[in-house]
Coordinates of N, CA and C in Angstrom, one line a residue:
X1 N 31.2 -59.6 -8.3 CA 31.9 -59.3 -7.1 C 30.9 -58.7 -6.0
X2 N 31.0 -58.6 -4.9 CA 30.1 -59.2 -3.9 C 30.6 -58.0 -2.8
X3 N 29.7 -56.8 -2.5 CA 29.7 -55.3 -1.8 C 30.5 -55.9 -0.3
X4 N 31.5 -55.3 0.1 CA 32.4 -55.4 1.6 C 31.0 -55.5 2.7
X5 N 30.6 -56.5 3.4 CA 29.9 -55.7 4.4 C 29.9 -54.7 5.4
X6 N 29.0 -54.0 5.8 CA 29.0 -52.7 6.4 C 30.0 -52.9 7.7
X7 N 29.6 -53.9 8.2 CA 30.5 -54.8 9.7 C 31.5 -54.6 9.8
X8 N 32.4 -55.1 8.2 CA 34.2 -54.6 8.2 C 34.5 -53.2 8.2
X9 N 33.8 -52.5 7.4 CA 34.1 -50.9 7.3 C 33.8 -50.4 9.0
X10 N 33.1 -50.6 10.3 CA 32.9 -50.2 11.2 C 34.2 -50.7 11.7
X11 N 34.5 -52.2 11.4 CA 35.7 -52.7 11.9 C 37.0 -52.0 11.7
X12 N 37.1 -51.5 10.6 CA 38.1 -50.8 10.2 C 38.0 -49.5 10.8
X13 N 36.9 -49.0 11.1 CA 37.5 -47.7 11.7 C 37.7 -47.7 13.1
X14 N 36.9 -48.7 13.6 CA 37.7 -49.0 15.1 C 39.2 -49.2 14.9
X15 N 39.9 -50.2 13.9 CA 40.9 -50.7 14.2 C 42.3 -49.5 14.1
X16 N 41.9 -48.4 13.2 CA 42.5 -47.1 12.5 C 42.1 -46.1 14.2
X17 N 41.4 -46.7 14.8 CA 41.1 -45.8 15.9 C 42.2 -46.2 16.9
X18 N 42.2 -47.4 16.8 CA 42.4 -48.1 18.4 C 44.3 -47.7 17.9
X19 N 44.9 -47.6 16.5 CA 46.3 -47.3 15.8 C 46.3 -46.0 16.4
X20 N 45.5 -44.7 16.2 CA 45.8 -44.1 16.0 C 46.1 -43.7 17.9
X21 N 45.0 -44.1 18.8 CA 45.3 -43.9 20.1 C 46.6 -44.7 20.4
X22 N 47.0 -45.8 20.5 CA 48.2 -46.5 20.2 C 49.2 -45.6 20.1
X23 N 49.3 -44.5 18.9 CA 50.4 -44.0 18.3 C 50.7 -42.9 19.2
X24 N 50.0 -41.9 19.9 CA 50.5 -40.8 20.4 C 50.0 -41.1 21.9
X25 N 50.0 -42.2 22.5 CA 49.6 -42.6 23.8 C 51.3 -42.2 24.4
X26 N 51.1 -41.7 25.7 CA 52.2 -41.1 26.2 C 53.1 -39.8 25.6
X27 N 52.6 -38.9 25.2 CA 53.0 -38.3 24.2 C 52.1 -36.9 24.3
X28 N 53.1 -35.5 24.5 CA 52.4 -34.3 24.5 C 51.6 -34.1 23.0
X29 N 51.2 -33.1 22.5 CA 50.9 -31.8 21.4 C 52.3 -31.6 20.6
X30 N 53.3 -30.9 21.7 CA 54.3 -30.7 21.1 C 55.0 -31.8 20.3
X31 N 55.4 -33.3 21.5 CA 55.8 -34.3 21.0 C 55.4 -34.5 19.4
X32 N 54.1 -34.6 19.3 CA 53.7 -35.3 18.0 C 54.1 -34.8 17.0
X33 N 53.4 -33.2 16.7 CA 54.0 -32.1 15.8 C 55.3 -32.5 16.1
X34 N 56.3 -33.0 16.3 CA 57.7 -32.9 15.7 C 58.2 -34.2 15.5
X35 N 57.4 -35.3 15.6 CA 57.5 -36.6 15.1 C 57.1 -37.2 14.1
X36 N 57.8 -36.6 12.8 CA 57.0 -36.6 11.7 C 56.6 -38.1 11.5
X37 N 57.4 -39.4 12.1 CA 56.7 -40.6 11.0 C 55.2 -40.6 12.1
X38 N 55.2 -40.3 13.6 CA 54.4 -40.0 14.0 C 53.2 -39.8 13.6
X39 N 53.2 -38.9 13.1 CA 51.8 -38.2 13.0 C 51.9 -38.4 11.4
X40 N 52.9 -38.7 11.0 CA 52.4 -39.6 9.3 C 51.6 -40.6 9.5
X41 N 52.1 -41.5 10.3 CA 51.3 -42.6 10.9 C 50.0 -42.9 11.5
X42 N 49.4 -41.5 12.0 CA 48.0 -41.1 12.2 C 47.4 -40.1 11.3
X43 N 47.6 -39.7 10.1 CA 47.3 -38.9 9.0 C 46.8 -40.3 8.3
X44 N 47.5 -41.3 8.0 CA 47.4 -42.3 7.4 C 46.0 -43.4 8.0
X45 N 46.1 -43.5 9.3 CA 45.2 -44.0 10.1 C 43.6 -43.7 9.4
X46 N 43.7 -42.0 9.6 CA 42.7 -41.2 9.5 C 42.0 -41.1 8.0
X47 N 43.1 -41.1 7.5 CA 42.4 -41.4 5.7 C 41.3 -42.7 5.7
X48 N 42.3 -43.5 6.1 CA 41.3 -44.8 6.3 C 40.2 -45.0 7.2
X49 N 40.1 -44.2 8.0 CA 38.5 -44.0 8.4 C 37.6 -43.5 7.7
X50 N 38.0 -42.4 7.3 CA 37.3 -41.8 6.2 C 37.1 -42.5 5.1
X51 N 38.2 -43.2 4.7 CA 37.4 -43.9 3.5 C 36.2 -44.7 3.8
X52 N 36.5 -45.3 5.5 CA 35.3 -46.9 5.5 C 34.2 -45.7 5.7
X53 N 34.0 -44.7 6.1 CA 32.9 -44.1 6.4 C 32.2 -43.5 5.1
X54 N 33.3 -43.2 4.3 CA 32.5 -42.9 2.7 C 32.3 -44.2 2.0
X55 N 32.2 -45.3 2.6 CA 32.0 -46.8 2.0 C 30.6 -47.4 2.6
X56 N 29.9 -46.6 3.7 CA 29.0 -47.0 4.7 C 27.9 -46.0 3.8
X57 N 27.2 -47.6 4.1 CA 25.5 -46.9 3.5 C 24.8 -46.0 3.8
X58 N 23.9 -44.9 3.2 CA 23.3 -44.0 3.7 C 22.1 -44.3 4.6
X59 N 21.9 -45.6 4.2 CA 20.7 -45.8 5.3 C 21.1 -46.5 6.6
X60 N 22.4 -46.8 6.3 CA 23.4 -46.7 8.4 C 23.4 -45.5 8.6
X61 N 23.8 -44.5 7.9 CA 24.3 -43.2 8.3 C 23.1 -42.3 9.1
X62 N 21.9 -42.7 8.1 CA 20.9 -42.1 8.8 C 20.4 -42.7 10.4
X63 N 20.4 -44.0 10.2 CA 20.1 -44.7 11.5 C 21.0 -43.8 12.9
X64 N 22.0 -43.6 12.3 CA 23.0 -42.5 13.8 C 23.2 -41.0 13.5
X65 N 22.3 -40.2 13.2 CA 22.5 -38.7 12.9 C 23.5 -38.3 13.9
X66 N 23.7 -38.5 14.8 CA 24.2 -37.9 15.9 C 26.1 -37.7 15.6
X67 N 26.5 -39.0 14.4 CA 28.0 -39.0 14.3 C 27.9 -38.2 13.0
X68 N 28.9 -36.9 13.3 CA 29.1 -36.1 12.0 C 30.1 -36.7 10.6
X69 N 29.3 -37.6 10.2 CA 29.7 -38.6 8.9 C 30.5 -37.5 7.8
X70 N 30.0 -36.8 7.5 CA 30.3 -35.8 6.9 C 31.6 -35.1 7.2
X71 N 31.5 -34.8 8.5 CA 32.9 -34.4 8.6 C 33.5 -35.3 8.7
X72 N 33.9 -36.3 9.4 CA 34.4 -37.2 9.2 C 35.4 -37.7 7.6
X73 N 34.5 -37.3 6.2 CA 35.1 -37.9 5.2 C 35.4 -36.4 5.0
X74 N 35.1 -35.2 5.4 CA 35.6 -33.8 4.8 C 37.3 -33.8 5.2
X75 N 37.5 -34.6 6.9 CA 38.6 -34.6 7.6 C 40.2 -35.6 6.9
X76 N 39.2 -36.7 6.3 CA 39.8 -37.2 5.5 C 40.6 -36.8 4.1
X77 N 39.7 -36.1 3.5 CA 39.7 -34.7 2.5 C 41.0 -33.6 2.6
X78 N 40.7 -33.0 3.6 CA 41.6 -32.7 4.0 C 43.0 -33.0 4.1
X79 N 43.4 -34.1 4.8 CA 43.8 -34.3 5.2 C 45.2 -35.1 3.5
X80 N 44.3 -35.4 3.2 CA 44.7 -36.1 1.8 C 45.7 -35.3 0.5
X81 N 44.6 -34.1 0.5 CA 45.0 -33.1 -0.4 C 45.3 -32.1 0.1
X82 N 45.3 -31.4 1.4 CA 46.1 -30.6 1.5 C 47.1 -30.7 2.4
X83 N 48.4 -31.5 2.5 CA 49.0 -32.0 3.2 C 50.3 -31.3 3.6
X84 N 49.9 -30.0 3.0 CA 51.4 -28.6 3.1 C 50.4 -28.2 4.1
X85 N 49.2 -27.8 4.1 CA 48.5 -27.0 5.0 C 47.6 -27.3 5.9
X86 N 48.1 -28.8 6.4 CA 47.8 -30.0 7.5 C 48.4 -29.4 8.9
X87 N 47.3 -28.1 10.1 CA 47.3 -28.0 10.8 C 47.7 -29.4 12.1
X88 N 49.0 -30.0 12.5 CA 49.0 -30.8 13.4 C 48.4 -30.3 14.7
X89 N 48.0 -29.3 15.1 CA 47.0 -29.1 16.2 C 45.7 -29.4 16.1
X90 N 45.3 -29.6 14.8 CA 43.7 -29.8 14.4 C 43.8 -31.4 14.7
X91 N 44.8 -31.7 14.1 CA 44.8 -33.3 13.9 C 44.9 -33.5 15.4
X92 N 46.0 -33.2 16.2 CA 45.8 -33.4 17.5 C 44.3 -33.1 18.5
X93 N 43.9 -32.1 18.2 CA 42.4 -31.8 19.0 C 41.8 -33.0 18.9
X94 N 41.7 -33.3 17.5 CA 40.8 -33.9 17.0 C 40.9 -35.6 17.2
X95 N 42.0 -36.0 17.9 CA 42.2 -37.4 17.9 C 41.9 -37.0 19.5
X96 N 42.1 -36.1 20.4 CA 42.1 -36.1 22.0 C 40.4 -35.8 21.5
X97 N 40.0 -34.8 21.1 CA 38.5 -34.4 21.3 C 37.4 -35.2 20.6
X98 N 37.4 -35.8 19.5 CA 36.8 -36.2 18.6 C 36.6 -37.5 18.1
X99 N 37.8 -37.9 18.4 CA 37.9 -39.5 17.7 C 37.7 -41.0 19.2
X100 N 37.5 -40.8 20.2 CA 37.0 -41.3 21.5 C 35.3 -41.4 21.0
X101 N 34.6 -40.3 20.7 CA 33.3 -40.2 20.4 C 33.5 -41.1 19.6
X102 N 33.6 -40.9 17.9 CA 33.7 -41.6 17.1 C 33.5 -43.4 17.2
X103 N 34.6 -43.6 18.3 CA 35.1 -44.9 18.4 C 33.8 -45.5 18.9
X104 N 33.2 -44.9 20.1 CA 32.0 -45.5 20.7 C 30.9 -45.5 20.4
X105 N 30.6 -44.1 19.1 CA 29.5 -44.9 18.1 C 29.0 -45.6 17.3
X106 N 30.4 -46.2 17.0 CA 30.9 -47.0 16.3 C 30.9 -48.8 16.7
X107 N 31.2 -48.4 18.1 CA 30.7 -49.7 18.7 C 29.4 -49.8 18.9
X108 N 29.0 -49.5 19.1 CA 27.3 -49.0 19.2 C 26.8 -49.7 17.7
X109 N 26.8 -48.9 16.6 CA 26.7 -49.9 15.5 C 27.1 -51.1 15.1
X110 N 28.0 -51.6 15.6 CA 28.6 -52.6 15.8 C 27.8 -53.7 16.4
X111 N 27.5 -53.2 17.7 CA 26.4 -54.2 18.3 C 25.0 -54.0 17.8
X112 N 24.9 -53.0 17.7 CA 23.1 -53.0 16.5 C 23.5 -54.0 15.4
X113 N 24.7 -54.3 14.5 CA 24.4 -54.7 13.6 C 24.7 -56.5 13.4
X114 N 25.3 -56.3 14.8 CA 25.6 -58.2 15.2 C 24.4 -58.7 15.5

């Protein structure tokens, strides 16, 4: 059986990106936090970044120090197992503050690797 290449896993976290902006586009803080399939639907997004990013090689990861990889699969972590104590303000910060970066270094690799 034959390793996913690194390509799809970038692909995937764009596409978990491009869902997850999608999902709360037009839509307060408050909104979200009270739309549970909502923000089920971007909890779910977000696992799956994290997984492609714990599937990406250490020698891409080093090539971009600058994207906090780490957190990234910690957020997924989180998010996974502790799902009683799944701050939706963090998740919200974090898709307004955090996941825009993400997306664009991501294309960046993307084109390094085409």
């Amino acid at each position: 059986m034959s390793e996913r290449p690194q390509l799809l896993y970038c692909q995937d976290i764009l596409e978990s990106g491009a869902a997850i902006q999608s999902y709360v586009k037009g839509i307060t803080c408050d909104g979200f936090v009270q739309d549970r399939m909502r923000y089920s639907a971007v909890i779910r997004e977000f696992e799956i970044i994290g997984e492609a990013v714990g599937k990406l090689s250490e020698e891409l990861k080093r090539q971009y120090p600058e994207i906090p990889w780490q957190d990234v699969k910690d957020f997924r972590n989180l998010l996974a197992h502790e799902y009683f104590g799944v701050d939706l303000e963090i998740v919200w910060n974090t898709i307004r503050d955090d996941l825009p970066m993400l997306m664009d270094a991501v294309r960046k690799i993307i084109h390094g690797v085409k």
